């Protein structure tokens, strides 16, 4: 099933998802290092990583919803897609809660409880990433109809068709 939202021939959702994943995982690493005695600025950097990760995560979710809505109901792909989306919503909500607590705090550093929430969110994110891989690699969601080892460039114009849909 080909992706519904593309830029230069490539699906937008997988282009965007790498940013929130990297930002949110890095935020947790920075918070852990900050908590065990690392430089004080890491808590601030982690906070801003979460901020940007949430914004881009919402953009990625919006792009992903275009593909999710196009998956036929009653299919394994739809069930996996709904689990993937639900897990991502949980991740966004958990990180949004951590962000809200840190928003007006005296210090942007996270404590033990916030880091625990972040670790749980990253564990859910890992499961969701696996589900996303299952959608693409096993179920073919978002894969171009012309995909193959010798497929033409995604930048080439689509083949012209006549009125009955045959390629000229």
XYZ file of N, CA and C in Angstrom:
504
model
N 0.842 -1.176 0.000
C 0.000 0.000 0.000
C 0.890 1.243 0.000
N 0.775 2.022 -1.009
C 1.606 3.203 -1.168
C 1.202 4.299 -0.184
N 2.193 5.036 0.309
C 1.933 6.119 1.249
C 1.083 7.205 0.599
N 0.216 7.829 1.380
C -0.674 8.875 0.873
C -0.033 10.262 0.898
N 0.991 10.438 1.722
C 1.609 11.755 1.880
C 3.097 11.633 1.565
N 3.516 12.251 0.439
C 4.897 12.115 -0.022
C 5.516 13.478 -0.331
N 6.849 13.512 -0.256
C 7.644 14.655 -0.694
C 8.757 14.098 -1.571
N 8.854 14.594 -2.787
C 9.842 14.128 -3.759
C 9.817 12.612 -3.908
N 8.622 12.033 -3.853
C 8.450 10.607 -4.055
C 8.659 9.734 -2.829
N 8.960 10.332 -1.681
C 9.207 9.544 -0.468
C 8.151 9.840 0.588
N 7.714 8.809 1.314
C 6.697 9.010 2.357
C 7.200 9.959 3.450
N 6.341 10.857 3.889
C 6.715 11.876 4.876
C 6.867 11.284 6.277
N 6.001 10.352 6.652
C 6.025 9.818 8.016
C 7.398 9.264 8.416
N 8.003 8.357 7.629
C 9.319 7.862 8.044
C 10.420 8.918 7.978
N 10.218 9.944 7.162
C 11.202 11.034 7.140
C 11.176 11.774 8.476
N 9.980 11.993 9.001
C 9.837 12.772 10.234
C 10.124 11.988 11.507
N 9.809 10.691 11.545
C 9.878 9.961 12.814
C 11.279 9.874 13.396
N 12.289 9.927 12.570
C 13.645 9.806 13.120
C 13.998 10.959 14.058
N 13.415 12.131 13.832
C 13.741 13.285 14.660
C 13.208 13.161 16.092
N 11.916 12.904 16.299
C 11.465 12.770 17.688
C 12.098 11.567 18.386
N 12.304 10.484 17.666
C 12.942 9.317 18.293
C 14.324 9.707 18.802
N 15.128 10.319 17.952
C 16.489 10.708 18.354
C 16.473 11.746 19.464
N 15.614 12.741 19.351
C 15.569 13.805 20.358
C 15.105 13.286 21.722
N 14.079 12.452 21.739
C 13.542 11.976 23.012
C 14.486 10.978 23.681
N 15.090 10.081 22.913
C 16.050 9.137 23.486
C 17.267 9.889 24.014
N 17.747 10.863 23.253
C 18.895 11.658 23.696
C 18.552 12.453 24.955
N 17.337 12.946 25.055
C 16.914 13.671 26.259
C 17.027 12.783 27.489
N 16.607 11.544 27.365
C 16.700 10.616 28.501
C 18.168 10.385 28.864
N 19.011 10.175 27.869
C 20.438 9.976 28.144
C 21.040 11.203 28.833
N 20.704 12.394 28.342
C 21.209 13.624 28.971
C 20.709 13.756 30.405
N 19.443 13.413 30.641
C 18.903 13.497 32.005
C 19.593 12.513 32.943
N 19.866 11.326 32.455
C 20.565 10.340 33.294
C 21.969 10.837 33.623
N 22.697 11.314 32.615
C 24.058 11.827 32.843
C 24.017 13.023 33.789
N 23.051 13.920 33.605
C 22.898 15.076 34.489
C 22.643 14.638 35.927
N 21.813 13.629 36.099
C 21.441 13.170 37.443
C 22.607 12.497 38.168
N 23.454 11.799 37.430
C 24.575 11.105 38.080
C 25.817 11.983 38.207
N 25.674 13.285 37.954
C 26.777 14.198 38.216
C 27.398 14.836 36.998
N 26.760 14.732 35.871
C 27.283 15.368 34.662
C 27.116 16.878 34.711
N 27.508 17.554 33.662
C 27.401 19.018 33.610
C 25.944 19.479 33.795
N 25.772 20.570 34.516
C 24.438 21.079 34.838
C 23.607 21.438 33.605
N 24.249 21.860 32.534
C 23.502 22.298 31.363
C 22.765 21.149 30.658
N 23.123 19.903 30.956
C 22.490 18.783 30.262
C 20.999 18.669 30.566
N 20.588 19.035 31.772
C 19.163 19.023 32.093
C 18.393 20.013 31.233
N 18.978 21.168 31.018
C 18.360 22.186 30.149
C 18.295 21.705 28.699
N 19.386 21.114 28.235
C 19.406 20.595 26.864
C 18.369 19.481 26.703
N 18.264 18.608 27.710
C 17.272 17.528 27.662
C 15.861 18.098 27.576
N 15.592 19.138 28.344
C 14.280 19.785 28.311
C 13.954 20.284 26.900
N 14.910 20.938 26.260
C 14.671 21.465 24.919
C 14.595 20.347 23.879
N 15.331 19.258 24.107
C 15.178 18.089 23.231
C 13.755 17.558 23.310
N 13.211 17.496 24.516
C 11.838 17.035 24.686
C 10.869 17.994 24.005
N 11.096 19.284 24.162
C 10.228 20.286 23.546
C 10.158 20.103 22.029
N 11.308 20.047 21.388
C 11.355 19.895 19.934
C 10.870 18.496 19.534
N 11.218 17.483 20.321
C 10.762 16.124 20.040
C 9.247 16.010 20.049
N 8.603 16.701 20.978
C 7.141 16.689 21.029
C 6.530 17.375 19.804
N 7.094 18.505 19.420
C 6.570 19.245 18.265
C 6.693 18.403 16.994
N 7.891 17.865 16.745
C 8.092 17.076 15.538
C 7.343 15.746 15.642
N 7.204 15.223 16.860
C 6.421 13.997 17.054
C 4.973 14.188 16.651
N 4.421 15.346 16.954
C 3.043 15.628 16.538
C 2.943 15.758 15.022
N 3.945 16.342 14.394
C 3.970 16.414 12.923
C 4.074 15.014 12.317
N 4.930 14.171 12.900
C 5.078 12.797 12.410
C 3.774 12.021 12.586
N 3.101 12.236 13.714
C 1.822 11.556 13.960
C 0.775 11.980 12.939
N 0.770 13.254 12.609
C -0.173 13.753 11.608
C 0.089 13.090 10.259
N 1.357 13.022 9.864
C 1.705 12.377 8.600
C 1.344 10.891 8.636
N 1.613 10.232 9.757
C 1.295 8.817 9.882
C -0.192 8.532 9.834
N -0.982 9.475 10.310
C -2.436 9.267 10.310
C -2.993 9.181 8.888
N -2.357 9.859 7.923
C -2.798 9.758 6.531
C -2.687 8.315 6.043
N -1.566 7.661 6.377
C -1.389 6.266 5.964
C -2.294 5.344 6.769
N -2.431 5.586 8.064
C -3.270 4.735 8.907
C -4.718 4.737 8.424
N -5.224 5.896 8.078
C -6.609 5.992 7.616
C -6.833 5.288 6.284
N -5.773 5.117 5.509
C -5.898 4.473 4.198
C -5.814 2.949 4.286
N -5.401 2.404 5.416
C -5.286 0.945 5.553
C -6.687 0.357 5.682
N -6.998 -0.659 4.891
C -8.338 -1.253 4.962
C -8.624 -1.863 6.343
N -9.846 -1.660 6.823
C -10.248 -2.246 8.099
C -10.326 -3.761 7.976
N -10.172 -4.425 9.110
C -10.240 -5.877 9.131
C -8.960 -6.567 8.721
N -7.898 -5.795 8.492
C -6.611 -6.384 8.101
C -5.652 -6.395 9.285
N -4.665 -7.280 9.198
C -3.629 -7.286 10.234
C -2.898 -5.941 10.247
N -2.697 -5.369 9.074
C -2.015 -4.073 8.989
C -2.770 -3.008 9.772
N -4.092 -3.012 9.722
C -4.872 -2.014 10.453
C -4.688 -2.219 11.958
N -4.720 -3.483 12.413
C -4.538 -3.760 13.842
C -3.147 -3.337 14.306
N -2.123 -3.673 13.541
C -0.754 -3.283 13.896
C -0.618 -1.767 13.845
N -1.214 -1.137 12.844
C -1.158 0.322 12.721
C -1.808 1.020 13.896
N -2.932 0.488 14.359
C -3.601 1.079 15.524
C -2.762 0.906 16.792
N -2.117 -0.257 16.951
C -1.215 -0.463 18.104
C -0.036 0.509 18.032
N 0.528 0.645 16.845
C 1.653 1.559 16.612
C 1.246 3.000 16.962
N 0.101 3.415 16.471
C -0.386 4.775 16.741
C -0.676 4.959 18.234
N -1.329 3.980 18.846
C -1.644 4.077 20.278
C -0.397 4.157 21.133
N 0.610 3.361 20.791
C 1.866 3.415 21.537
C 2.523 4.778 21.393
N 2.478 5.335 20.189
C 3.075 6.658 19.976
C 2.322 7.751 20.724
N 1.015 7.630 20.797
C 0.232 8.593 21.583
C 0.639 8.500 23.052
N 0.815 7.285 23.559
C 1.251 7.109 24.946
C 2.612 7.749 25.182
N 3.532 7.579 24.243
C 4.868 8.179 24.362
C 4.763 9.701 24.398
N 3.978 10.266 23.487
C 3.811 11.726 23.442
C 3.207 12.226 24.754
N 2.202 11.534 25.267
C 1.564 11.960 26.515
C 2.515 11.872 27.702
N 3.298 10.815 27.782
C 4.252 10.676 28.894
C 5.319 11.770 28.839
N 5.882 11.998 27.660
C 6.889 13.057 27.544
C 6.269 14.440 27.726
N 5.021 14.624 27.306
C 4.343 15.907 27.526
C 4.152 16.157 29.020
N 3.860 15.109 29.783
C 3.723 15.259 31.240
C 5.056 15.656 31.861
N 6.132 15.003 31.433
C 7.474 15.352 31.933
C 7.794 16.797 31.567
N 7.493 17.181 30.336
C 7.751 18.550 29.872
C 6.965 19.565 30.703
N 5.694 19.269 30.981
C 4.836 20.196 31.739
C 5.354 20.390 33.163
N 5.834 19.326 33.783
C 6.386 19.435 35.143
C 7.626 20.317 35.133
N 8.441 20.183 34.102
C 9.702 20.931 34.026
C 9.521 22.355 33.514
N 8.385 22.665 32.918
C 8.164 23.954 32.261
C 8.432 25.138 33.182
N 7.825 25.167 34.339
C 7.972 26.308 35.250
C 8.774 25.978 36.500
N 9.499 24.879 36.464
C 10.313 24.480 37.614
C 11.521 25.415 37.744
N 12.055 25.505 38.958
C 13.238 26.331 39.189
C 14.421 25.837 38.360
N 14.484 24.529 38.220
C 15.541 23.921 37.422
C 14.892 23.034 36.372
N 15.437 23.032 35.197
C 14.888 22.180 34.137
C 15.380 20.742 34.272
N 16.190 20.475 35.284
C 16.717 19.127 35.497
C 15.599 18.182 35.923
N 15.745 16.930 35.523
C 14.764 15.905 35.891
C 15.248 15.183 37.138
N 14.326 14.756 37.949
C 14.664 13.926 39.098
C 14.412 12.467 38.777
N 14.526 11.626 39.776
C 14.368 10.189 39.601
C 13.022 9.782 39.047
N 11.932 10.380 39.551
C 10.585 9.999 39.087
C 10.372 10.398 37.627
N 10.837 11.569 37.239
C 10.675 12.000 35.842
C 11.503 11.124 34.905
N 12.692 10.773 35.345
C 13.523 9.892 34.521
C 12.867 8.521 34.389
N 12.244 8.042 35.447
C 11.539 6.754 35.375
C 10.420 6.815 34.336
N 9.692 7.914 34.316
C 8.630 8.086 33.311
C 9.242 8.115 31.908
N 10.358 8.815 31.759
C 11.023 8.880 30.458
C 11.488 7.497 29.998
N 12.019 6.715 30.922
C 12.496 5.367 30.565
C 11.323 4.489 30.117
N 10.202 4.579 30.823
C 9.009 3.832 30.417
C 8.571 4.287 29.029
N 8.585 5.595 28.783
C 8.187 6.122 27.475
C 9.108 5.612 26.372
N 10.403 5.565 26.632
C 11.348 5.069 25.630
C 11.153 3.566 25.396
N 10.808 2.823 26.435
C 10.515 1.396 26.253
C 9.298 1.219 25.342
N 8.264 2.019 25.572
C 7.076 1.972 24.703
C 7.450 2.405 23.289
N 8.300 3.416 23.172
C 8.754 3.891 21.868
C 9.499 2.787 21.111
N 10.269 1.999 21.828
C 10.987 0.884 21.193
C 10.011 -0.132 20.615
N 8.983 -0.448 21.366
C 7.950 -1.374 20.877
C 7.251 -0.774 19.662
N 6.931 0.508 19.739
C 6.267 1.180 18.636
C 7.140 1.199 17.380
N 8.433 1.408 17.553
C 9.346 1.405 16.412
C 9.363 0.031 15.753
N 9.353 -1.026 16.566
C 9.291 -2.370 16.009
C 7.991 -2.568 15.224
N 6.883 -2.087 15.791
C 5.592 -2.192 15.097
C 5.617 -1.420 13.774
N 6.260 -0.256 13.765
C 6.396 0.512 12.528
C 7.195 -0.256 11.488
N 8.258 -0.914 11.923
C 9.030 -1.758 11.018
C 8.199 -2.913 10.485
N 7.373 -3.485 11.337
C 6.472 -4.567 10.925
C 5.509 -4.068 9.842
N 4.999 -2.862 10.028
C 4.081 -2.289 9.041
C 4.736 -2.148 7.674
N 5.957 -1.662 7.653
C 6.628 -1.415 6.378
C 7.243 -2.697 5.823
N 8.064 -3.368 6.622
C 8.843 -4.497 6.110
C 8.030 -5.769 5.890
N 7.051 -6.025 6.724
C 6.272 -7.263 6.595
C 4.929 -7.052 5.899
N 4.324 -5.891 6.143
C 2.972 -5.671 5.646
C 2.913 -4.716 4.460
N 4.034 -4.095 4.105
C 4.107 -3.274 2.907
C 3.392 -1.939 2.977
N 3.111 -1.457 4.175
C 2.436 -0.166 4.305
C 3.436 0.946 3.999
N 3.040 1.853 3.140
C 3.887 2.987 2.776
C 4.881 2.684 1.669
N 4.848 1.470 1.134
C 5.808 1.065 0.107
C 5.249 1.405 -1.274
N 6.088 1.999 -2.092
C 5.708 2.382 -3.446
C 5.344 1.151 -4.274
N 4.341 1.289 -5.122
C 3.896 0.171 -5.976
C 4.995 -0.310 -6.911
N 5.890 0.586 -7.289
C 6.965 0.212 -8.214
C 8.226 -0.208 -7.488
N 8.167 -0.439 -6.188
C 9.357 -0.790 -5.412
C 9.989 -2.068 -5.931
N 11.282 -2.103 -5.925
C 12.029 -3.274 -6.364
C 13.493 -2.916 -6.479
N 14.322 -3.936 -6.674
C 15.766 -3.707 -6.727
C 16.192 -2.856 -7.919
N 15.406 -2.843 -8.970
C 15.720 -2.030 -10.141
C 14.657 -0.974 -10.418
N 13.973 -0.538 -9.375
C 12.921 0.471 -9.529
C 13.520 1.781 -10.037
N 12.763 2.524 -10.838
C 13.253 3.822 -11.308
C 13.313 4.832 -10.160
N 14.018 5.909 -10.389
C 14.156 6.968 -9.394
C 12.803 7.549 -9.008
N 12.662 7.886 -7.736
C 11.424 8.508 -7.275
C 11.279 9.929 -7.810
N 12.331 10.478 -8.361
C 12.284 11.842 -8.898
C 11.810 11.896 -10.349
N 11.698 10.738 -11.006
C 11.238 10.759 -12.394
C 9.735 11.000 -12.428
N 9.258 11.659 -13.468
C 7.810 11.897 -13.560
C 7.079 10.571 -13.753
N 5.841 10.495 -13.270
C 5.070 9.260 -13.467
C 4.816 9.016 -14.949
N 4.669 7.751 -15.279
C 4.415 7.383 -16.675
C 3.069 7.944 -17.111
N 3.012 8.414 -18.338
C 1.764 8.931 -18.896
C 0.814 7.772 -19.153
N -0.455 7.983 -18.903
C -1.448 6.937 -19.154
C -2.508 7.477 -20.098
N -3.132 6.565 -20.825
C -4.240 6.994 -21.683
C -5.536 6.935 -20.874
N -6.663 7.147 -21.540
C -7.939 7.235 -20.827
C -8.340 5.945 -20.145
N -7.856 4.814 -20.588
C -8.261 3.555 -19.940
C -7.208 3.064 -18.957
N -6.215 3.888 -18.644
C -5.250 3.576 -17.606
C -4.038 2.798 -18.058
N -3.878 2.621 -19.386
C -2.708 1.906 -19.867
C -1.536 2.878 -20.021
N -0.352 2.411 -19.695
C 0.849 3.238 -19.823
C 1.185 3.396 -21.297
N 1.456 4.646 -21.704
C 1.827 4.917 -23.101
C 3.304 4.738 -23.284
